[in-house]
Coordinates of C-alpha atoms in Angstrom, one line a residue:
X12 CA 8.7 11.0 10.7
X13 CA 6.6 10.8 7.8
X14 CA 8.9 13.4 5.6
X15 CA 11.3 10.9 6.3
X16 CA 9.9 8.5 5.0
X17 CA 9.2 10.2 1.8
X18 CA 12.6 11.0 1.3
X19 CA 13.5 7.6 2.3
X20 CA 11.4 6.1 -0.3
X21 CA 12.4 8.5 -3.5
X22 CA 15.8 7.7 -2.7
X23 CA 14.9 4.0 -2.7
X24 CA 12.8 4.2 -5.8
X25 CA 15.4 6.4 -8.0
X26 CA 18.6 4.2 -7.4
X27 CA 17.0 1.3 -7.8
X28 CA 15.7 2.6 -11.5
X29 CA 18.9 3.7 -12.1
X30 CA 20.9 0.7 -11.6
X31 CA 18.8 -1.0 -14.7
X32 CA 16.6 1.2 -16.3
X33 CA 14.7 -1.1 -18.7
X34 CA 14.0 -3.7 -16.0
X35 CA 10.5 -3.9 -16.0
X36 CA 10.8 -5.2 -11.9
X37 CA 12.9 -2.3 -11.5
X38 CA 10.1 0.4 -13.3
X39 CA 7.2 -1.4 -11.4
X40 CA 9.6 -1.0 -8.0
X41 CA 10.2 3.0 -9.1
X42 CA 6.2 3.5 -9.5
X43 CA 5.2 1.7 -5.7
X44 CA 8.4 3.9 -4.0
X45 CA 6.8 7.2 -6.2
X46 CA 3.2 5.9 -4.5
X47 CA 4.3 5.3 -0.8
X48 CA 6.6 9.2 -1.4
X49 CA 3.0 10.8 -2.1
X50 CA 1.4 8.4 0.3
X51 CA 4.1 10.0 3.2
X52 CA 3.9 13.2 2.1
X53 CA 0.4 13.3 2.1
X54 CA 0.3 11.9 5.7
X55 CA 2.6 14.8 6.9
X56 CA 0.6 17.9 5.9
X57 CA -2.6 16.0 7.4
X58 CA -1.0 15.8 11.1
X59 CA 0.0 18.9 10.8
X60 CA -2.7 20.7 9.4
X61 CA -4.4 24.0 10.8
X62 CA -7.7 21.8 11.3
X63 CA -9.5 19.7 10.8
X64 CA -11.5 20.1 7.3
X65 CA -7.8 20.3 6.2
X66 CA -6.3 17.4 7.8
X67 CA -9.9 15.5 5.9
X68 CA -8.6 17.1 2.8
X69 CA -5.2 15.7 2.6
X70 CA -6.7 12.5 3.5
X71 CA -8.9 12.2 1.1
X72 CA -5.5 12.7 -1.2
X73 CA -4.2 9.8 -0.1
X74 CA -6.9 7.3 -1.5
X75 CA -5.1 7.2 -4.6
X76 CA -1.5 5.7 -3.2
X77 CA -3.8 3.3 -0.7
X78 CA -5.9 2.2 -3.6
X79 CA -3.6 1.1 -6.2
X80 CA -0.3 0.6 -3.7
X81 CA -1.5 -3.0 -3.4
X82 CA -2.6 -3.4 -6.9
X83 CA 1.3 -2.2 -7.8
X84 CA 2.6 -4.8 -5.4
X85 CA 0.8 -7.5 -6.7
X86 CA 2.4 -6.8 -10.3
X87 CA 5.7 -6.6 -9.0
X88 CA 5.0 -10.0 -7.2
X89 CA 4.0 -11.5 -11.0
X90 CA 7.3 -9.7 -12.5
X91 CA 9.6 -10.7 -10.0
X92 CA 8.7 -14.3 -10.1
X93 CA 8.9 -14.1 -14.0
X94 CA 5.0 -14.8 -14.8
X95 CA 4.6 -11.7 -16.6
X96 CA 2.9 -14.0 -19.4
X97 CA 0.0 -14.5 -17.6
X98 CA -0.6 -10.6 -18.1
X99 CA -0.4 -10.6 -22.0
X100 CA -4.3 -11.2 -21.2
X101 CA -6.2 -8.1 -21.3
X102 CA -9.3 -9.4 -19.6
X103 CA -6.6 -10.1 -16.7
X104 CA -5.5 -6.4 -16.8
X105 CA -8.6 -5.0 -16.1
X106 CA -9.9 -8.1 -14.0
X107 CA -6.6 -7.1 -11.2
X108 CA -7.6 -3.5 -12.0
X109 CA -10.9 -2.7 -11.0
X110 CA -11.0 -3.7 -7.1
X111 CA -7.9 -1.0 -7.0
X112 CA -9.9 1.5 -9.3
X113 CA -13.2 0.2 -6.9
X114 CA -11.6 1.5 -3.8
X115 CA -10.6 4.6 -5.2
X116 CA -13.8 5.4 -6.3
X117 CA -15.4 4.7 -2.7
X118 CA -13.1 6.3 -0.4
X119 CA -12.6 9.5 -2.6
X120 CA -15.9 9.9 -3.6
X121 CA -17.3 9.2 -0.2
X122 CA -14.1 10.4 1.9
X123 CA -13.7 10.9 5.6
X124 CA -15.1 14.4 6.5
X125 CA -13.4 16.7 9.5
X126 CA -15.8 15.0 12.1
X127 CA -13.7 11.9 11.6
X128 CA -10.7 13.9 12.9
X129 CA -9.2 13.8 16.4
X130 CA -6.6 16.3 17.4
X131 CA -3.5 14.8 19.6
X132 CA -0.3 15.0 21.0
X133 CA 1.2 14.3 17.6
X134 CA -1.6 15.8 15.7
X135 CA -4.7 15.2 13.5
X136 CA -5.5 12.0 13.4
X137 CA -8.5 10.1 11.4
X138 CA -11.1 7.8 13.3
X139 CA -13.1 5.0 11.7
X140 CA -16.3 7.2 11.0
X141 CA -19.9 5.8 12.3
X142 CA -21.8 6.6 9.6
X143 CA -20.6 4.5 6.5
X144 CA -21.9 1.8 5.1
X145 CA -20.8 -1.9 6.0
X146 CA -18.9 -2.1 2.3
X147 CA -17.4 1.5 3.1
X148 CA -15.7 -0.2 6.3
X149 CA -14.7 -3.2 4.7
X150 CA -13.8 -3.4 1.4
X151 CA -10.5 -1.8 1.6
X152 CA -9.6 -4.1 3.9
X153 CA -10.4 -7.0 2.0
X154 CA -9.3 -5.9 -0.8
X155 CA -5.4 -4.9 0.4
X156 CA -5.2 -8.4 2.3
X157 CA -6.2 -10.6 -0.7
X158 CA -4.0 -8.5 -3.3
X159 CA -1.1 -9.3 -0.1
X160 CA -1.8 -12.5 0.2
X161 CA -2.0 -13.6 -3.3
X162 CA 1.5 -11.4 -3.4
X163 CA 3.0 -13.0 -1.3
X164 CA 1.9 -16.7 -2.6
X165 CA 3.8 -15.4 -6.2
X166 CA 7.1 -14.9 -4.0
X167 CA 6.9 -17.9 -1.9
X168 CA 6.4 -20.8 -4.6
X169 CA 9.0 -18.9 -6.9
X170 CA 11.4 -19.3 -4.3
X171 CA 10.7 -22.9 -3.5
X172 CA 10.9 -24.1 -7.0
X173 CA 13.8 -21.9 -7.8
X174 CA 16.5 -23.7 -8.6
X175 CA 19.2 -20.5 -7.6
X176 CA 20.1 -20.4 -4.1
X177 CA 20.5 -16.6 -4.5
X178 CA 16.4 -16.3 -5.2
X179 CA 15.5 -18.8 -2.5
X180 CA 17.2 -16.3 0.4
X181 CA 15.2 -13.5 -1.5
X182 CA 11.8 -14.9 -2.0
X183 CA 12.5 -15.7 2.1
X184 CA 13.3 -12.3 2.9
X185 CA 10.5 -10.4 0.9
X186 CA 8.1 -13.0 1.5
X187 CA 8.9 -12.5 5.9
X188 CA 8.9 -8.9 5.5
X189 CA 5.5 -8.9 3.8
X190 CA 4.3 -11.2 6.2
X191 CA 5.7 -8.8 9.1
X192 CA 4.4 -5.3 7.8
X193 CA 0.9 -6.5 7.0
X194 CA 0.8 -8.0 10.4
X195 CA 1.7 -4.6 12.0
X196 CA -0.8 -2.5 9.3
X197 CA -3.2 -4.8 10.3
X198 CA -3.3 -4.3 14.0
X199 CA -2.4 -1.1 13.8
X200 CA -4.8 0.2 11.0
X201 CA -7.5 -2.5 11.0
X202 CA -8.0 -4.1 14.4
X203 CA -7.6 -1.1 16.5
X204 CA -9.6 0.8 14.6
X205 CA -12.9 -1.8 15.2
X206 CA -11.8 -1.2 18.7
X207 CA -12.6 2.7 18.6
X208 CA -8.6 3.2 19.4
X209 CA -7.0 4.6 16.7
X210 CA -4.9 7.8 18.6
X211 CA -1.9 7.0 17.1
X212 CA -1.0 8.0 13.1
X213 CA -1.2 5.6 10.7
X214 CA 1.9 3.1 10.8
X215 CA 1.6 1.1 7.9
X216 CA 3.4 4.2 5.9
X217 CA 6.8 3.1 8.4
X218 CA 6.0 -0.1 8.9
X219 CA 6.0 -1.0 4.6
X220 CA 9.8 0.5 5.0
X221 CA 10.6 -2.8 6.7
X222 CA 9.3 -4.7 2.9
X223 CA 11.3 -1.8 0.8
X224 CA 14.4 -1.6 2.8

């Protein structure tokens, strides 16, 4: 399922960049399909890895498209809604970077390690591990739902003030599928986790294929 996805996404990312290669919503669209293809692929050879300090491995791989996915989502938020201005700020640049480059440092740096790892009916699966810090369990999670929310804010007001039909049924349609994936990640990947039941794979991989498609 997760190869799938990958393909799904490159396919997404390429003819979308093709259809208007200098459009900078189109470039920043190209670069979050590239992150959620490594982001699948990734997820595929750690299910089906041999064991378990392999399965860790190819986890630890995926910090980079979980960090900055939400960081790249954000900037297409400010592009799409045509408030790329407020980015000709440097201090802004780095200000959105670092809690993307923050979580990549922590969770690859200090990755999950093979006792995390389950093995299941559809293979290795991470749990939330018992021995990290209270900023280790929760500052990715801040972090991806302020970046969403603040996304999704961008979308919503654009297409409220818009005076284009054609942008108001878009801003609608991105804005409810946002709202629907990060409700699904959430229980999925956050809530259930807290709960000790995580022995499913991760489904916020699928379920952001419901916001692309």
């Amino acid at each position: 399922l997760y190869l799938m996805c990958s393909v799904v996404y490159i396919f997404i990312g390429i003819s979308t960049l093709l259809k208007d290669p200098k459009s900078e919503v189109n470039k920043i669209f190209f670069i979050i399909n590239i992150t959620l293809y490594f982001w699948a692929i990734m997820l595929a050879l750690m299910i089906n890895s041999p064991d378990a300090a392999t399965a860790a491995f190819y986890k630890r791989m995926t910090t980079f498209s979980c960090s900055f996915l939400y960081y790249e989502i954000l900037y297409y938020s400010i592009f799409l809604t045509q408030k790329g201005k407020i980015l000709n700020k440097k201090r802004l640049h780095l200000l959105l970077f670092l809690p993307a480059c923050g979580s990549f440092c922590l969770y690859f740096f200090n990755p999950y390690t093979s006792k995390d790892f389950v093995w299941t009916s559809y293979g290795w699966v991470s749990l939330l591990p018992q021995n990290k810090s209270q900023i280790w369990n929760s500052y990715f999670n801040l972090y991806y739902i302020l970046y969403v929310v603040v996304s999704i804010l961008f979308i919503y007001y654009w297409g409220k003030k818009s005076k284009f039909k054609r942008e108001l049924i878009q801003s609608k349609i991105i804005v409810s599928s946002m709202i629907i994936t990060s409700m699904i990640a959430t229980i999925t990947d956050v809530i259930l986790p807290l709960f000790k039941i995580q022995l499913i794979p991760q489904i916020t991989i699928i379920a952001i294929l419901i916001a692309i498609g």
